Coordinates of C-alpha atoms and ligand atoms in Angstrom, one line a residue:
X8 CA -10.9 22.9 -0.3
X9 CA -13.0 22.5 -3.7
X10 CA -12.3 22.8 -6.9
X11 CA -11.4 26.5 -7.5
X12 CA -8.1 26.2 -5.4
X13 CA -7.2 22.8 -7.2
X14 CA -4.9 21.9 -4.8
X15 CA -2.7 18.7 -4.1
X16 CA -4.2 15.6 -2.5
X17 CA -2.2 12.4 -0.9
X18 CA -3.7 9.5 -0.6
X19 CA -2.3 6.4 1.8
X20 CA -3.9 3.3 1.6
X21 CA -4.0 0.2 3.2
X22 CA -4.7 -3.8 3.6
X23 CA -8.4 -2.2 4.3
X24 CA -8.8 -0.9 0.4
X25 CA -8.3 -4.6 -0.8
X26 CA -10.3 -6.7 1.4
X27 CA -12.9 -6.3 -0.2
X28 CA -11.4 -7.5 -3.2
X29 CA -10.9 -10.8 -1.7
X30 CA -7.4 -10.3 -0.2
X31 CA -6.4 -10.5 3.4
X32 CA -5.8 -7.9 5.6
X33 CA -2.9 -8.2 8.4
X34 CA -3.8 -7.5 11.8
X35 CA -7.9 -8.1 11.5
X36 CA -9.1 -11.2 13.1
X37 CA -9.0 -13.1 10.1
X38 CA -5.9 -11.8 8.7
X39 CA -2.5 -12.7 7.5
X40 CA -0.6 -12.7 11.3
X41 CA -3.3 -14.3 12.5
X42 CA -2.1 -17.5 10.2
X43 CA 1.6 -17.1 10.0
X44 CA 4.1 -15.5 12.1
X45 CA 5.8 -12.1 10.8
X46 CA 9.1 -13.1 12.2
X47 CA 9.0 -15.9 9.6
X48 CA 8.1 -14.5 6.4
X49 CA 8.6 -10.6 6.6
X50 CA 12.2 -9.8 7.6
X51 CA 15.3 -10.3 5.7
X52 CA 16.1 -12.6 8.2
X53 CA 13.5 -15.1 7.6
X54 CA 14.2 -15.1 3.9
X55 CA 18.2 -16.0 4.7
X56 CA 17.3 -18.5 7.1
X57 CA 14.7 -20.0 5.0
X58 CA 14.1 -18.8 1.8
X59 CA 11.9 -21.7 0.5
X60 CA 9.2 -20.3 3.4
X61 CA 9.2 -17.1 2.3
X62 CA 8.7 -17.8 -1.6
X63 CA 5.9 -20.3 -0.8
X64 CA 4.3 -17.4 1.6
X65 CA 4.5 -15.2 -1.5
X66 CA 3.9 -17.9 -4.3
X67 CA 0.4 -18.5 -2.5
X68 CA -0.3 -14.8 -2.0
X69 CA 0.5 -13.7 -5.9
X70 CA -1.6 -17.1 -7.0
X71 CA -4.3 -15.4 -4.9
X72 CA -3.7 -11.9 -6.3
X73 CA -3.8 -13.2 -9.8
X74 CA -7.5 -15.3 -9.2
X75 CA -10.1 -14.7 -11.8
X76 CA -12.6 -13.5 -8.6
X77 CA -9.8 -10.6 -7.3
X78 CA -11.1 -7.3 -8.7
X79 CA -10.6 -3.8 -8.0
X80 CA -13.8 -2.8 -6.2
X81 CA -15.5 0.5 -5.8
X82 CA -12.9 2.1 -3.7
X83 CA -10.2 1.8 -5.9
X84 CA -11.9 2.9 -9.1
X85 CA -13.3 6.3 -7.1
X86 CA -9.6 7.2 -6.6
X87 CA -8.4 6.6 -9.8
X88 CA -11.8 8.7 -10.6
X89 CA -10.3 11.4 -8.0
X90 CA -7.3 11.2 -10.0
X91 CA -8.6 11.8 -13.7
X92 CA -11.5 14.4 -12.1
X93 CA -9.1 16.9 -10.3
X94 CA -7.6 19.6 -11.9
X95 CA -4.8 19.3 -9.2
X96 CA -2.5 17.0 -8.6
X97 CA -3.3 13.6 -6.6
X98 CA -0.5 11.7 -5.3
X99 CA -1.7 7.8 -4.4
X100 CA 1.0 6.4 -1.9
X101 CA -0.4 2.6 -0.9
X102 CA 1.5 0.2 1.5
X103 CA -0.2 -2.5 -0.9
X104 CA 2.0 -4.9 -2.7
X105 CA -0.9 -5.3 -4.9
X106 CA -1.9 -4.3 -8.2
X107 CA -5.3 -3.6 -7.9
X108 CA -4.6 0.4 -7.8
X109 CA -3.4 0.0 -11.3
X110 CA -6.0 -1.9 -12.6
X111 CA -8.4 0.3 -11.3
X112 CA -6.8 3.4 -13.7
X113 CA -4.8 5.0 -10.7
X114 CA -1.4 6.1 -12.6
X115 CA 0.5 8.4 -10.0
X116 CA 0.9 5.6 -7.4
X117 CA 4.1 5.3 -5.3
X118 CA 3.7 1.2 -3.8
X119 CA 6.3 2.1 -0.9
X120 CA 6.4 -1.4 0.5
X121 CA 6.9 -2.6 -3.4
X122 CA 5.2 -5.3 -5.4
X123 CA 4.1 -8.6 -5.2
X124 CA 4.4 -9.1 -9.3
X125 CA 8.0 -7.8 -9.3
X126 CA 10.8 -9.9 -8.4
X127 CA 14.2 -8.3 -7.6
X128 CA 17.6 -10.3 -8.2
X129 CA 20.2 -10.1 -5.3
X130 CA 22.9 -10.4 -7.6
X131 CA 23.0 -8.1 -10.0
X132 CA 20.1 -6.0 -8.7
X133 CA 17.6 -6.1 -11.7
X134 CA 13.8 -5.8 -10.9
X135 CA 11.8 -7.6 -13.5
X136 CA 7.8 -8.3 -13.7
X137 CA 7.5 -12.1 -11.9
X138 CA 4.0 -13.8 -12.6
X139 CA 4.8 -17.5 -11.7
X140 CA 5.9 -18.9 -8.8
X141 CA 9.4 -18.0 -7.5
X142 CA 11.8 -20.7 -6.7
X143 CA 15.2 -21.2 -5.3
X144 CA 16.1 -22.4 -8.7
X145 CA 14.3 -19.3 -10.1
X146 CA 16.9 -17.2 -13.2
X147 CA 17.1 -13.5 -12.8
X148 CA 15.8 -12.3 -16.3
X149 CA 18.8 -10.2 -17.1
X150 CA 22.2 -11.9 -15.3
X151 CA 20.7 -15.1 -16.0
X152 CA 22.2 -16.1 -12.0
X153 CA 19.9 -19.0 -10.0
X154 CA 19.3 -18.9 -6.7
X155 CA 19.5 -15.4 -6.0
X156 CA 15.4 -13.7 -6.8
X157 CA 13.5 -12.2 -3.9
X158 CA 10.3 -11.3 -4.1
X159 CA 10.6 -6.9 -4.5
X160 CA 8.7 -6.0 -1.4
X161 CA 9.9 -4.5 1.9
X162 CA 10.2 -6.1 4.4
X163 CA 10.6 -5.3 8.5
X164 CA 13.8 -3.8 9.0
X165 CA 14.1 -2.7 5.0
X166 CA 13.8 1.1 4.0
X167 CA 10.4 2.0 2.3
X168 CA 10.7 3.0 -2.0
X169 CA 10.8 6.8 -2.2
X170 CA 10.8 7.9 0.8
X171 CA 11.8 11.5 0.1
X172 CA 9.6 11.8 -3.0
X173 CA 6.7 11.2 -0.2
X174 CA 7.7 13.3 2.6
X175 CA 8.2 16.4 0.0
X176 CA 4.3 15.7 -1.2
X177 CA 3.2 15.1 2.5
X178 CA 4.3 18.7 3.2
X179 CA 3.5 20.1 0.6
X180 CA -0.3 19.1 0.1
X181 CA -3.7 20.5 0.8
X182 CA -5.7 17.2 1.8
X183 CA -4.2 13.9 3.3
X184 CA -6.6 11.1 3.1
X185 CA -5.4 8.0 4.5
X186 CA -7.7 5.1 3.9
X187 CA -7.7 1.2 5.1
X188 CA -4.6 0.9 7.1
X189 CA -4.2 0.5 10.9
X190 CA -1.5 2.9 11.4
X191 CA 1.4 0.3 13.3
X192 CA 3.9 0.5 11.1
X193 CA 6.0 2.9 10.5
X194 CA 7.1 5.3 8.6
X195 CA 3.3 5.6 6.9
X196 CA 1.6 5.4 10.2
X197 CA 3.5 8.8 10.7
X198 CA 2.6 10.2 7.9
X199 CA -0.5 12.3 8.9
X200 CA 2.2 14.3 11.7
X201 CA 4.4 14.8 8.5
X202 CA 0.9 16.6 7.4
X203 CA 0.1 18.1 10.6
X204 CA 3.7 19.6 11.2
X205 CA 3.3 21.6 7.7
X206 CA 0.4 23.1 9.3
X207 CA -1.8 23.7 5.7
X208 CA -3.5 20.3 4.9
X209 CA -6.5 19.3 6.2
X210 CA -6.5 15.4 7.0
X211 CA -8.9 12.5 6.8
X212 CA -9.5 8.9 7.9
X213 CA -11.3 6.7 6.2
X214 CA -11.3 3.3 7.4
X215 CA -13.5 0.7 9.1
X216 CA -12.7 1.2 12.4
X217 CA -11.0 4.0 14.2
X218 CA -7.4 3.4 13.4
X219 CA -4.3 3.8 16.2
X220 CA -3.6 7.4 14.8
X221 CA -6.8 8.3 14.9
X222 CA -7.0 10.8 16.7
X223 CA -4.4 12.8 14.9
X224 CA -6.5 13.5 12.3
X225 CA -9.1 16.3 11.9
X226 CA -11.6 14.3 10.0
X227 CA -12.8 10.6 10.7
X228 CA -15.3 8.9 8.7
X229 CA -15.5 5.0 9.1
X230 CA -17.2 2.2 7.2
X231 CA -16.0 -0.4 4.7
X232 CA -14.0 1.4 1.4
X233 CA -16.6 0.1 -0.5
X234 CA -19.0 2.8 0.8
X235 CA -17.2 5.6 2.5
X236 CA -14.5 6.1 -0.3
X237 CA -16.5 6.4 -3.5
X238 CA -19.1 8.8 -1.1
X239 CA -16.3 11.2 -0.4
X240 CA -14.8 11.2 -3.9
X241 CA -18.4 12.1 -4.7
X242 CA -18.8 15.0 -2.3
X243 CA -15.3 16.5 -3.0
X244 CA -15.4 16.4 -6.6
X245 CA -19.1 18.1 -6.3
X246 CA -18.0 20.5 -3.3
X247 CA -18.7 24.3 -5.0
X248 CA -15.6 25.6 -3.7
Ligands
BJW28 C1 -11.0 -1.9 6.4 C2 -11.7 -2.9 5.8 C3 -12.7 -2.5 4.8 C4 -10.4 -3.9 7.2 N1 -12.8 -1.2 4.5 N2 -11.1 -0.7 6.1 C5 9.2 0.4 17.2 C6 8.5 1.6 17.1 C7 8.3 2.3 15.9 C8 8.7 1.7 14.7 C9 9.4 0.5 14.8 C10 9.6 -0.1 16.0 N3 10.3 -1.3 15.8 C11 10.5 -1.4 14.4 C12 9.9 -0.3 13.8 C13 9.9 -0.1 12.3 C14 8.9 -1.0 11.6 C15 7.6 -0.9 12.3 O1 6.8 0.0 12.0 N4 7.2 -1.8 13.1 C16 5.9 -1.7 13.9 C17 5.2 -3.0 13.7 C18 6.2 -1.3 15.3 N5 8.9 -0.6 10.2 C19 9.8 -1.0 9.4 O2 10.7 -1.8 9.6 C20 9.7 -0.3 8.0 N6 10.9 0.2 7.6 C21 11.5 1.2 8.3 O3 10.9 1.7 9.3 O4 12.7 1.7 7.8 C22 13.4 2.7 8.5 C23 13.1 4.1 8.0 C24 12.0 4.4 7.2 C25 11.8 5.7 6.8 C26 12.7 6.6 7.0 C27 13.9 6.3 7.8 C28 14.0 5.0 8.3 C29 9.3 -1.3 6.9 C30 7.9 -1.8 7.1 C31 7.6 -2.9 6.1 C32 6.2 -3.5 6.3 N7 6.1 -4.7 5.5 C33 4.8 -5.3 5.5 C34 4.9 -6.7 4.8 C35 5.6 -6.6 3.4 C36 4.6 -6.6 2.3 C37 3.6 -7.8 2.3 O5 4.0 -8.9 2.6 O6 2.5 -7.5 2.0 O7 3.8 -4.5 4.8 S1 4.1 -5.6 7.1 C38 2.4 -5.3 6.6 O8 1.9 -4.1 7.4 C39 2.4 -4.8 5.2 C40 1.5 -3.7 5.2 O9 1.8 -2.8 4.1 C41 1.8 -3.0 6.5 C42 0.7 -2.1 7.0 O10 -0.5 -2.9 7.2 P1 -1.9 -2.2 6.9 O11 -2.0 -2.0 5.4 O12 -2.2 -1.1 7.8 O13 -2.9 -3.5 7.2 P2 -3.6 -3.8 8.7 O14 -4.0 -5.2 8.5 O15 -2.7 -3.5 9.8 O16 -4.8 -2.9 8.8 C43 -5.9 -3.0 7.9 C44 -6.9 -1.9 8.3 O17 -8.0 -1.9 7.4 C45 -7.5 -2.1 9.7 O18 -7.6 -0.8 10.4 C46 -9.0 -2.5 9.4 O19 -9.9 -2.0 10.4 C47 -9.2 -1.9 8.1 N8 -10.2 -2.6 7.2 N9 -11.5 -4.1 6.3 C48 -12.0 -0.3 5.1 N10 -13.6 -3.4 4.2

């Protein structure tokens, strides 16, 4: 597919498009589960049992987020590139919490597993931008109640943000690229059957090492998001047709 047919393109991306950035991954050797248990910070369980856990966890991740050194890199400035280069339409779906897409220039971005800079207040339901640290004494901006802010990310158990907005693009696109993820979790690790199942997209992995769905998808090219994804950008936006 080149340019002439301009057709529509989702993206998925992963923990892989940000590690070079400087932030963690989850399941590498190095990453996040490696260092703290999921049971204990990622459910809605753990945050009722023991919220104070679960807002440190996050207080130290946003801190990290927000460091002077944490960029976007390469990959995520050739999709927003993909994004203002293609006369079609390119949907960015990323399991990331953080805002690195944005900063990059990416602007039709679905963050399905939310964001890390947004809180969301239990009481009255308001999501508001949240910087600083979140505490149990922590005000929802617009009730004004303490005591009742989460941090507005999904957690194990919780329904992924739009959900039906994605699965209509998923079948109704030409390309699926899915990029830095290790396809576990679900729903996005199903994502390229949602493609397959449509039987019209043509679907690609691009990710360090060959991912659990792998195999499911018709194209594989590996190597850090630093390299592969600005090379690809390149090659599709210069394919002839
Ligand atoms: C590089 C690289 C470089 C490294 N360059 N690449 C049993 C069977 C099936 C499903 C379930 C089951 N039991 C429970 C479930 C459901 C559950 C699930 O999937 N569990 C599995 C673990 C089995 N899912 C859920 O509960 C979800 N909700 C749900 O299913 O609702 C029901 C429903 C949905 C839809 C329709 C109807 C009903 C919610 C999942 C929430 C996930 N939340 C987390 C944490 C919250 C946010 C946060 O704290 O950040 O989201 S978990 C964590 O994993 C985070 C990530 O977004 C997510 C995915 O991880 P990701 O991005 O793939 O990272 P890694 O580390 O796994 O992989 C990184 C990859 O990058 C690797 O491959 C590296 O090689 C690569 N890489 N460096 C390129 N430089």
């Amino acid at each position: 597919m080149g340019q002439r047919s301009a057709g529509r393109i989702v993206i998925l991306t992963g923990a892989g498009i940000s590690k070079e950035s400087g932030l963690d991954t989850f399941r590498d050797a190095d990453g996040i589960w490696a260092r703290v248990r999921l049971e204990d910070v990622a459910t809605p369980e753990a945050f009722a049992r023991d919220p104070a856990t679960v807002h440190a966890f996050y207080n130290a991740r946003r801190q990290g987020l927000l460091a002077e050194s944490v960029q976007p890199n390469p990959a995520h400035l050739a999709l927003a590139r993909l994004e203002a280069e293609w006369p079609g339409e390119v949907l960015l779906v990323t399991q990331n919490i953080d805002d690195l897409h944005e900063r990059a220039g990416s602007r039709n971005l679905i963050h399905m597993h939310g964001e890390i800079l947004k809180g969301r207040c239990l009481a009255c339901g308001a999501v508001s931008a949240w910087r600083e640290d979140m505490t149990l004494e922590s005000r929802c901006r617009r009730c004004e109640a303490a005591g009742y802010l989460r941090v507005d990310v999904v957690w194990f158990g919780e329904l992924p943000y739009q959900m039906e907005r994605i699965y209509a693009a998923l079948e109704a696109c030409d390309l699926f690229v899915s990029i830095g993820t290790s396809g576990v979790v679900y729903p996005a690790a199903g994502f390229v059957e949602a493609v397959r199942s449509s039987g019209r997209a043509h679907s690609v992995e691009l990710n360090l090492e060959p991912s659990d769905r792998h195999s499911a998808f018709a194209e594989r090219i590996y190597g850090p998001a630093s390299e592969v994804v600005p090379s690809f950008v390149e090659r599709f936006l210069s394919e002839p047709g």
